[in-house]
XYZ file of C-alpha atoms in Angstrom:
704
model
C 252.002 108.661 -3.073
C 252.467 105.581 -0.429
C 252.161 103.217 -3.572
C 254.604 104.810 -5.440
C 257.471 105.322 -2.660
C 256.810 101.438 -2.302
C 257.627 101.132 -5.595
C 260.821 102.365 -4.930
C 262.082 99.489 -2.957
C 260.573 96.928 -5.758
C 257.174 95.486 -6.685
C 255.430 94.335 -3.619
C 254.421 90.476 -3.491
C 251.500 89.957 -5.625
C 248.558 87.360 -4.480
C 249.022 83.913 -5.772
C 246.344 81.142 -4.374
C 248.773 78.176 -5.418
C 251.714 79.634 -3.038
C 251.250 77.675 0.536
C 254.560 78.320 2.312
C 258.261 77.027 1.641
C 257.905 75.523 -2.062
C 259.157 71.917 -2.456
C 259.934 72.307 -6.251
C 262.948 74.047 -6.225
C 266.392 73.663 -7.512
C 269.986 73.843 -6.706
C 271.303 77.688 -6.405
C 274.714 79.411 -6.501
C 276.076 76.434 -7.572
C 279.579 78.090 -8.680
C 279.527 79.283 -5.080
C 278.931 75.629 -3.787
C 282.210 74.542 -6.001
C 284.543 76.909 -4.804
C 283.524 75.917 -1.060
C 283.802 72.235 -1.844
C 286.933 73.119 -3.062
C 288.352 75.285 -0.304
C 287.229 72.727 2.137
C 289.540 70.143 0.457
C 292.247 72.746 0.220
C 291.713 73.199 4.026
C 292.044 69.494 4.936
C 295.016 69.572 2.559
C 296.489 72.336 4.502
C 295.576 70.562 8.270
C 297.408 67.418 6.833
C 300.647 68.982 5.867
C 300.555 71.183 9.085
C 300.099 67.348 11.011
C 302.865 66.055 9.182
C 305.059 68.968 9.403
C 304.403 70.297 12.938
C 305.645 69.561 16.360
C 303.878 70.581 19.394
C 306.412 69.559 21.758
C 308.019 73.054 20.642
C 305.219 75.017 22.212
C 305.505 72.992 25.580
C 309.066 72.302 26.485
C 312.187 74.156 26.781
C 314.638 73.787 24.354
C 318.196 73.178 25.157
C 321.532 74.605 23.036
C 321.239 71.458 20.643
C 317.684 71.975 19.893
C 316.659 69.096 22.589
C 312.955 68.828 24.674
C 313.773 69.271 28.301
C 311.526 66.949 30.078
C 310.259 64.903 27.003
C 308.635 61.584 27.758
C 310.903 58.268 26.255
C 313.957 60.304 25.904
C 317.084 60.612 28.181
C 316.008 64.183 28.853
C 312.898 62.801 30.404
C 313.655 63.566 33.962
C 315.427 66.985 33.103
C 312.590 68.864 33.091
C 314.187 72.476 33.755
C 316.380 74.884 31.411
C 319.458 75.826 32.614
C 321.608 79.239 31.520
C 325.259 79.096 31.266
C 325.861 82.486 32.070
C 322.323 84.382 33.056
C 324.086 87.682 32.492
C 324.931 87.250 28.868
C 320.441 87.602 28.560
C 321.007 91.198 29.222
C 322.016 92.205 25.630
C 318.894 94.178 24.357
C 319.016 91.503 21.176
C 317.695 89.175 23.094
C 314.405 90.841 23.226
C 314.517 90.639 18.998
C 315.900 87.039 18.995
C 314.085 85.675 22.008
C 317.227 83.365 22.626
C 319.976 84.003 25.243
C 323.780 83.957 23.321
C 324.603 81.614 26.382
C 324.489 77.901 26.305
C 321.473 76.406 28.026
C 321.460 73.034 29.520
C 318.607 70.787 30.377
C 318.757 69.696 34.548
C 316.893 67.563 36.808
C 316.767 70.907 39.414
C 318.301 74.310 39.653
C 321.157 75.047 41.738
C 320.362 75.938 45.150
C 324.046 77.204 46.347
C 326.792 79.606 45.520
C 330.017 77.790 43.402
C 332.329 78.323 40.845
C 334.155 76.217 38.332
C 337.491 76.799 40.103
C 336.433 75.726 43.395
C 334.336 72.610 42.119
C 337.612 71.249 40.396
C 339.369 71.203 43.723
C 337.457 68.023 45.397
C 335.270 65.576 44.109
C 332.119 66.413 45.961
C 331.971 69.823 44.711
C 332.776 68.524 41.465
C 329.988 65.506 41.565
C 327.198 68.434 42.617
C 328.549 70.466 39.943
C 328.532 68.346 36.944
C 324.980 68.628 37.316
C 325.132 71.435 35.151
C 327.682 70.726 32.904
C 327.856 68.759 29.288
C 328.223 65.110 29.427
C 331.918 64.894 28.219
C 333.047 66.988 31.169
C 335.415 65.481 33.949
C 337.345 66.175 36.626
C 340.844 65.083 35.107
C 340.362 68.141 32.334
C 342.077 71.134 33.024
C 340.115 74.472 33.724
C 340.920 76.101 30.215
C 340.121 73.200 28.187
C 336.547 72.964 30.377
C 336.042 76.902 29.668
C 337.527 76.832 25.672
C 334.724 73.806 24.707
C 332.234 75.426 27.078
C 331.507 72.716 28.862
C 330.420 74.108 32.084
C 329.359 77.168 33.176
C 332.157 79.655 35.526
C 329.870 79.624 38.466
C 326.523 78.848 39.665
C 324.368 80.901 42.525
C 320.984 79.858 43.811
C 318.324 79.758 41.394
C 314.509 78.822 41.598
C 312.372 77.496 38.862
C 309.981 80.090 36.916
C 308.030 78.375 33.863
C 310.431 75.315 34.072
C 313.713 77.562 33.442
C 316.344 78.483 36.385
C 316.231 82.158 36.787
C 318.724 83.402 40.147
C 316.647 83.759 43.183
C 316.270 87.157 43.204
C 315.052 89.410 46.425
C 315.261 92.420 48.473
C 316.766 93.283 51.773
C 316.849 96.346 53.321
C 315.769 98.057 49.668
C 319.200 96.405 48.359
C 318.860 93.760 45.627
C 320.082 89.915 47.220
C 320.743 86.552 45.913
C 320.505 83.957 47.760
C 320.181 85.967 50.752
C 323.862 87.590 49.923
C 324.176 91.490 47.980
C 327.190 90.219 46.155
C 328.657 87.169 44.350
C 331.760 85.628 42.934
C 331.849 85.352 39.238
C 333.976 82.722 37.379
C 336.853 85.058 37.068
C 336.908 85.752 40.437
C 335.775 89.023 40.759
C 332.840 90.051 43.208
C 330.075 91.532 41.584
C 326.716 93.178 43.077
C 323.583 90.893 42.793
C 321.549 93.760 40.757
C 323.943 92.848 38.026
C 321.506 89.598 37.444
C 318.407 92.082 37.221
C 319.274 93.114 33.513
C 320.346 89.364 32.553
C 316.826 87.892 34.416
C 314.651 90.610 33.375
C 315.232 90.273 29.457
C 315.240 86.565 30.112
C 312.341 86.526 31.782
C 310.046 88.883 28.962
C 309.180 86.222 26.555
C 308.200 84.071 29.358
C 305.587 85.830 31.646
C 302.995 85.545 29.501
C 303.703 81.684 29.158
C 303.746 81.907 33.219
C 300.113 83.307 33.155
C 298.903 80.916 30.397
C 300.352 77.852 32.330
C 298.625 79.173 35.877
C 295.436 79.629 33.852
C 295.343 76.041 32.547
C 295.955 74.921 36.044
C 293.205 77.144 37.265
C 291.198 74.796 34.512
C 292.672 71.885 35.749
C 291.611 72.260 39.304
C 288.270 74.110 38.527
C 286.630 72.318 35.327
C 284.258 70.162 36.833
C 282.943 73.192 38.565
C 283.183 75.344 35.560
C 280.975 72.407 33.812
C 278.433 72.391 36.583
C 277.774 76.164 36.029
C 277.448 76.186 32.393
C 274.728 73.169 33.217
C 272.871 75.391 35.322
C 272.854 77.909 32.926
C 271.566 75.531 30.372
C 268.816 74.421 32.745
C 268.031 78.392 33.229
C 267.773 79.089 29.562
C 265.143 76.089 29.209
C 263.205 77.120 32.080
C 262.404 80.537 30.972
C 262.079 78.935 27.587
C 259.328 76.410 28.465
C 257.886 79.000 31.008
C 257.563 81.844 28.251
C 255.756 78.916 25.957
C 252.872 79.066 28.762
C 253.167 82.512 30.703
C 255.086 84.636 27.675
C 253.599 88.259 28.588
C 254.440 87.555 32.482
C 258.075 86.112 31.792
C 258.741 89.179 29.635
C 257.949 91.402 32.911
C 259.409 89.156 35.092
C 262.631 89.227 33.259
C 262.776 93.195 32.820
C 262.014 94.000 36.614
C 264.829 90.873 37.189
C 267.583 92.238 34.851
C 267.119 95.883 36.575
C 267.712 94.216 39.938
C 270.204 92.157 39.320
C 272.141 95.224 37.562
C 270.899 97.683 40.926
C 272.555 94.683 43.277
C 275.595 94.663 41.442
C 275.792 98.756 41.695
C 275.343 98.067 45.323
C 277.854 95.309 45.683
C 280.739 97.240 43.829
C 279.896 100.428 45.508
C 280.274 98.516 49.277
C 283.825 97.050 47.704
C 284.859 100.649 47.329
C 283.513 101.940 49.751
C 285.134 98.845 52.424
C 288.640 99.824 50.513
C 288.515 103.592 51.833
C 291.222 102.843 54.753
C 293.316 100.091 53.132
C 296.880 100.800 52.135
C 297.658 100.976 49.052
C 294.305 100.877 47.791
C 293.910 104.624 46.485
C 296.253 103.828 43.586
C 295.122 104.707 40.252
C 294.939 101.947 37.465
C 297.690 104.333 35.246
C 299.797 103.967 38.043
C 299.197 100.298 38.900
C 300.366 99.481 35.031
C 299.882 96.003 33.686
C 299.928 93.279 36.137
C 299.997 89.505 35.446
C 298.139 88.884 38.966
C 294.466 90.183 37.963
C 293.644 89.773 41.658
C 295.651 93.103 42.380
C 293.412 95.165 40.528
C 290.506 94.343 42.993
C 292.645 95.672 46.276
C 292.294 98.738 44.367
C 289.089 101.383 44.922
C 289.259 102.904 41.246
C 288.293 99.683 39.724
C 285.010 98.870 41.811
C 284.783 102.421 40.800
C 284.750 102.140 37.526
C 282.906 98.648 37.864
C 279.630 100.861 39.498
C 279.783 103.430 36.873
C 279.710 101.226 34.190
C 277.264 99.220 35.795
C 275.096 102.622 36.627
C 275.031 103.400 33.242
C 273.543 99.995 32.119
C 271.097 100.827 34.545
C 269.969 103.886 32.842
C 270.218 103.048 29.647
C 267.629 99.797 30.453
C 265.277 102.096 32.284
C 264.804 104.741 29.706
C 264.586 102.417 26.805
C 261.762 100.553 28.798
C 259.852 104.123 29.253
C 260.296 105.521 25.951
C 259.213 102.035 24.417
C 256.561 100.677 27.116
C 254.015 100.669 24.096
C 255.891 98.868 21.818
C 256.899 95.944 24.638
C 253.199 95.069 24.408
C 253.216 94.855 20.789
C 256.612 92.607 20.923
C 254.944 90.365 24.061
C 252.171 89.527 21.524
C 255.055 88.632 18.511
C 256.631 86.479 21.185
C 253.175 84.902 22.133
C 253.006 83.804 18.537
C 256.786 82.272 18.585
C 255.688 80.177 21.619
C 252.804 78.740 19.666
C 255.420 77.948 16.853
C 257.898 76.693 19.021
C 255.230 74.575 21.098
C 254.838 72.445 17.522
C 258.273 71.663 16.468
C 260.364 71.769 20.270
C 262.988 69.857 18.674
C 263.647 73.098 17.094
C 265.044 73.704 20.735
C 267.460 71.540 21.007
C 268.903 72.402 17.299
C 271.455 74.897 18.716
C 272.976 72.038 20.483
C 273.698 70.353 16.831
C 275.189 73.855 15.879
C 277.312 73.971 18.753
C 278.725 70.899 18.139
C 279.803 71.723 14.517
C 281.036 74.833 15.524
C 283.311 73.002 18.044
C 284.371 71.123 15.441
C 285.507 73.890 13.378
C 287.244 75.300 16.068
C 288.852 72.758 17.376
C 290.210 71.900 13.756
C 291.479 75.695 13.094
C 293.168 75.599 16.712
C 295.174 72.466 16.185
C 295.633 73.014 12.764
C 297.069 76.512 13.948
C 299.060 75.041 17.193
C 300.774 72.822 14.251
C 301.591 75.408 11.863
C 303.474 77.708 14.604
C 305.043 74.611 15.223
C 306.256 73.338 12.003
C 309.551 75.275 11.650
C 313.009 74.102 11.657
C 315.508 74.394 14.335
C 317.630 76.838 13.595
C 321.221 77.326 14.903
C 323.493 80.058 15.248
C 326.972 81.128 16.112
C 327.673 82.181 19.733
C 331.218 83.633 20.850
C 332.489 84.679 23.996
C 334.892 87.216 21.930
C 334.865 88.906 18.834
C 334.102 86.913 15.955
C 332.833 87.586 11.860
C 330.662 84.632 12.225
C 328.776 85.881 15.030
C 324.983 85.678 15.084
C 325.677 83.689 11.737
C 322.943 80.546 10.703
C 325.536 77.359 11.079
C 324.849 73.675 10.836
C 325.385 71.860 14.293
C 326.059 68.410 13.186
C 328.993 68.879 11.748
C 330.134 72.382 13.365
C 333.000 71.034 15.067
C 334.704 70.706 11.555
C 333.217 73.634 10.132
C 335.547 76.712 8.674
C 333.331 78.861 11.372
C 334.673 76.944 14.263
C 338.362 77.124 12.451
C 338.368 81.043 12.213
C 336.447 81.062 15.809
C 337.859 77.968 17.881
C 335.954 79.032 21.024
C 332.513 79.735 19.482
C 329.586 77.385 19.545
C 326.690 76.456 17.496
C 323.779 77.008 19.546
C 320.097 76.606 19.022
C 318.237 80.032 18.635
C 314.925 79.517 17.378
C 312.119 78.013 15.057
C 312.313 78.967 11.557
C 313.506 77.629 8.079
C 314.197 78.933 4.371
C 312.263 76.340 2.087
C 309.752 76.689 0.219
C 306.973 75.325 3.001
C 308.730 77.690 5.631
C 308.256 80.683 3.220
C 304.858 80.446 2.922
C 303.815 79.242 6.191
C 302.143 82.744 6.538
C 300.405 82.263 4.268
C 298.788 78.869 5.172
C 298.391 80.720 8.539
C 296.109 83.143 6.916
C 293.938 80.439 4.736
C 293.619 78.895 8.213
C 292.017 81.996 9.651
C 290.186 82.484 7.080
C 288.577 78.969 6.560
C 287.741 78.963 9.853
C 285.636 82.475 9.454
C 283.943 80.517 6.117
C 283.050 77.521 7.781
C 282.000 78.502 11.169
C 279.555 81.199 9.474
C 278.507 78.706 7.214
C 277.582 76.310 9.944
C 275.555 79.548 11.661
C 273.923 80.343 8.177
C 272.955 76.326 8.118
C 270.871 76.829 11.545
C 269.243 79.947 10.324
C 268.125 78.482 6.929
C 267.244 75.490 8.963
C 264.862 77.060 11.462
C 263.458 80.231 9.001
C 262.306 77.195 6.559
C 260.727 75.286 9.635
C 258.943 78.422 11.266
C 258.040 79.303 7.792
C 256.213 75.622 7.463
C 254.366 76.889 10.518
C 253.123 80.786 9.454
C 252.117 79.759 5.974
C 249.798 76.370 7.078
C 245.985 77.148 6.456
C 245.303 75.089 9.324
C 247.328 74.369 12.297
C 248.756 71.958 13.204
C 247.234 69.958 10.403
C 248.862 71.205 7.334
C 252.450 71.409 9.312
C 254.630 69.165 7.937
C 255.791 66.049 9.375
C 259.751 66.455 11.162
C 259.674 70.479 10.284
C 263.204 71.039 11.325
C 264.757 67.990 9.688
C 262.811 68.500 6.171
C 264.110 72.133 6.464
C 267.853 71.250 7.190
C 267.511 68.473 4.150
C 266.169 71.235 1.645
C 268.777 73.895 2.824
C 271.714 71.007 2.397
C 270.485 69.550 -0.865
C 269.583 72.941 -2.734
C 271.252 75.469 -0.994
C 274.738 75.127 -0.140
C 276.019 77.391 -2.540
C 273.906 79.976 -1.405
C 274.635 79.313 2.514
C 278.968 79.150 1.018
C 277.910 82.668 -0.451
C 276.452 84.602 2.482
C 279.164 83.622 4.557
C 281.919 84.124 2.218
C 281.067 88.004 2.164
C 280.769 87.609 5.945
C 284.188 85.959 6.058
C 285.818 88.162 3.929
C 284.650 91.361 6.458
C 286.096 89.560 9.007
C 289.456 88.787 7.725
C 289.746 92.834 6.432
C 288.952 93.406 10.301
C 291.254 91.222 11.638
C 293.958 92.434 8.956
C 293.169 95.912 10.532
C 293.586 95.115 13.958
C 296.835 93.874 12.997
C 297.880 96.823 11.341
C 296.676 98.904 14.487
C 299.220 96.876 17.056
C 301.919 97.536 14.389
C 301.239 101.536 14.512
C 301.122 101.714 18.134
C 303.999 103.037 18.638
C 304.251 105.384 15.619
C 303.692 108.767 14.972
C 301.493 109.263 12.012
C 298.564 110.771 13.455
C 296.847 110.674 10.464
C 297.676 107.170 9.674
C 296.161 106.401 12.991
C 292.993 108.445 12.243
C 292.515 106.699 8.719
C 292.943 103.291 10.663
C 290.229 104.176 12.951
C 287.901 105.202 10.415
C 288.568 101.518 8.561
C 287.543 99.514 11.801
C 284.702 101.576 12.480
C 283.726 101.443 8.873
C 284.095 97.752 8.561
C 282.381 96.898 11.929
C 279.470 98.392 10.584
C 279.884 96.581 7.854
C 279.970 93.199 8.955
C 276.853 94.209 11.266
C 274.824 94.976 7.886
C 275.957 91.865 6.163
C 274.810 89.566 9.316
C 271.314 91.546 9.239
C 271.273 90.900 5.210
C 272.372 87.115 5.226
C 269.614 86.401 8.297
C 266.787 87.812 6.057
C 268.353 86.799 2.730
C 268.271 82.704 4.089
C 264.802 83.435 5.542
C 263.700 84.291 1.528
C 266.104 81.973 0.209
C 264.792 78.946 2.793
C 260.884 80.365 1.809
C 261.216 81.071 -2.025
C 263.816 78.781 -3.189
C 265.638 81.715 -4.771
C 269.389 82.244 -5.084
C 271.169 84.373 -2.415
C 271.534 87.656 -4.502
C 267.979 87.533 -5.171
C 266.598 86.566 -1.786
C 268.550 89.265 -0.323
C 267.360 92.042 -2.455
C 263.854 90.615 -2.156
C 263.858 90.727 1.789
C 265.711 93.943 1.867
C 262.931 95.288 -0.014
C 260.193 94.294 1.720
C 261.747 95.698 4.815
C 262.512 99.104 2.959
C 258.684 98.972 2.438
C 257.744 98.614 6.389
C 260.651 100.212 7.653
C 258.296 101.684 10.245
C 256.743 97.979 11.353
C 260.657 97.001 11.340
C 261.622 99.360 13.808
C 258.468 98.983 16.028
C 258.079 94.933 16.443
C 261.046 93.513 15.261
C 264.127 95.377 17.178
C 261.692 95.861 20.102
C 261.507 92.501 20.318
C 265.212 91.416 19.962
C 265.985 93.560 22.875
C 263.544 91.812 25.069
C 265.140 88.588 24.490
C 268.480 89.962 24.737
C 267.252 91.240 28.256
C 266.711 87.283 28.891
C 270.117 86.342 27.775
C 271.106 88.593 30.311
C 269.606 87.649 33.310
C 270.580 83.905 32.748
C 274.260 85.829 32.581
C 273.779 87.626 35.837
C 272.387 85.329 37.852
C 274.942 82.661 36.727
C 277.801 85.103 36.830
C 277.061 86.105 40.438
C 276.437 82.477 42.095
C 279.820 81.968 40.168
C 281.844 84.898 41.362
C 280.428 83.929 45.435
C 281.643 80.275 44.677
C 284.890 81.026 43.338
C 285.955 83.836 45.325
C 285.212 82.217 48.356
C 283.092 85.165 49.744
C 280.699 83.133 51.246
C 281.974 80.905 54.340
C 279.499 77.888 53.053
C 281.372 77.375 50.118
C 285.225 78.122 51.354
C 286.223 74.400 51.737
C 284.453 73.517 48.585
C 285.675 76.463 46.159
C 289.072 74.973 44.712
C 292.441 76.735 45.030
C 293.240 79.086 42.281
C 295.660 81.602 41.023
C 293.326 83.588 39.469
C 289.493 83.107 40.752
C 288.367 85.316 37.699
C 289.485 82.817 35.075
C 286.387 80.130 35.917
C 284.157 83.196 36.475
C 285.281 84.621 32.986
C 284.578 81.441 31.653
C 281.231 80.234 32.984
C 279.938 84.042 32.383
C 281.448 83.587 28.869
C 279.691 79.915 28.169
C 276.386 81.018 30.028
C 276.207 83.785 27.547
C 276.765 81.483 24.330
C 274.426 79.321 26.122
C 271.640 81.489 26.619
C 272.122 83.114 22.900
C 271.537 79.099 21.542
C 268.880 79.000 22.843
C 267.346 82.264 22.568
C 268.409 82.550 19.225
C 265.449 80.078 18.179
C 263.025 82.285 19.578
C 265.285 85.580 17.551
C 264.830 83.339 14.215
C 261.294 82.488 14.920
C 260.110 86.116 15.671
C 261.960 87.568 12.430
C 260.710 84.630 10.242
C 257.087 84.929 11.380
C 257.196 88.589 11.141
C 259.039 88.921 7.053
C 255.981 85.984 6.418
C 253.775 88.349 8.221
C 255.045 91.263 5.824
C 254.638 89.270 2.516
C 251.140 88.045 4.009
C 249.988 91.967 4.222
C 251.274 92.262 0.765
C 249.796 89.070 -0.877
C 246.388 88.924 0.758
C 243.892 91.493 1.905
C 242.337 89.836 4.363
C 238.773 89.141 2.086
C 237.553 85.881 1.714
C 239.431 84.848 -1.449
C 242.453 86.670 0.168
C 242.264 85.917 3.687
C 245.452 86.502 6.002
C 247.047 83.637 7.355
C 248.319 85.252 10.403
C 245.949 84.502 13.871
C 243.814 87.105 15.364
C 246.088 87.506 18.255
C 248.740 88.672 15.752
C 246.729 90.532 13.257
C 245.886 92.972 16.265
C 249.470 94.099 16.466
C 248.934 96.174 12.929
C 244.875 96.596 13.499
C 244.174 93.922 10.599
C 241.571 91.819 10.474
C 240.082 88.793 8.048
C 236.524 90.203 6.660
C 235.351 86.860 6.662
C 236.086 86.197 10.743
C 234.769 89.939 11.492
C 231.478 88.859 9.636
C 230.864 85.857 11.806
């Protein structure tokens, strides 16, 4: 009955006396996919060259005036004029600004923002005032010109008021005085028409003008924090790397002890986190404003505000407590299986001992991934800034051409200017109507898709390389005598020479699923304001299904690459063979393999926890010893979050070697159980320490 059940999942492996591990005589697999991948890479290079020739990153860095020139760009007449000044900020109160991202008023590059009230009428009365006022006028404006001529040609703003620089743009210096909005400490101002206006009239204009800039301000502050703390971040990441290496080296000699140390330490670190968060929660009890709910607080660009709210720390306590309970319950229910998993990790430690260079292979993978990410990011920036400057008609009065696209170079002699004499042709945004610009979104999509494909290919290469190396250890009859020289380099050579197509095939399937998930996230953002409940429910179900599909494909690819590395067959045949082998031993997979993954995950968690706690106390200045050493930051969570994420990636890189070793040895072990029976003619190749996991033994050894 058991044999019939197993045959449902394919024929078990049969004994083959000539089989001695990863076969040397193999042929190229999935050639069609290899060719497709090469063509796609060549296309990706072409897209990069096209983007670099058309793009201009300065558009994302510098503010742009009404003529389309960059404020503060080195080597230009505007090099010292780094700030952007709006002639009439109140024009930005128009709701259309939120759609076009451009205020319908003249914008000029200036050296510094105005610091006083002044009208054009007053400035024309004496030379001293006009000399100051001219800093905010176009070059052609002179005091000899009449007021009507200056206003008609839009050469100067009708008035100035005290302003402050915000993301290199001049906005009114608004404040509150007794609950009343003020500008320059005054509740009123005189506009260019001689009318007295309230300072609150400027609020809507400033609000709309800054709605697009707030995110940029946050980004700039984060960038400044990185410039102040990058070396400390590097030190934190180096500490994470040293900790990971220390754990790996210790596991080589003390695998069982280290696993229990990791388990206890993880519980202790999370327990301390619960205690610390609760103390913060208790200390804020009598603080004014600390009882505000997160819902009432809403979204704030200054994230440190959230740390002054009790509910934030309560949420941390609940999250950490749930994690602690889950881990403890899993340890209680899996206590017997943990002993089995420790034996498997011990065997993995022996395998790694014979090929220590495998520990540093993740650095090579990280380098390749860094190149892929850098190429994608640079190409994305150049693509997003490869649009042309679009100019539109801006008019103070009614005009049939208002808002239409115009040509800035010859606008003064155009029909639009004749029809609307007081109109101007101002820079609006970056766009374009050429074939290149029409398909720009397609090129961005191609850039993202190839990023996923290339990143998955690099990860797949690492998995197949390590699988080939560890499989050669397992199938060696006499260890280490029968282990080939330079097993890691040999495995990588076989992978690239014979199985580039299989690597591309598996990574392509995964990339397609990932790009679909990106599109679903995009649709989800678009439907957030929609009232269609069914559409939202359907989208939620699709996101969940594709998340599960991605996890399954990653699991399938990982095991398929192991079988490709061992047997040299194509991707589909290897995937089917691996899944059938696992299905025939489903209980063993659940008992041994997944428990081992959980224990190694706790190791990663410990490294991240230790480095994260150290980073928190250092960058937040909570420890007096670090007060004078820690850099002054806008958001101290920026380096903390960077160190935590970086530490996890580093720990994942080193522990992934163990993960891959365990998965490879386990899959080979299952195949060994089917090929051999422990007799003298067909002995198991796994050492006795691991044979005990499934109560198996070699009869020849038993006889001895």
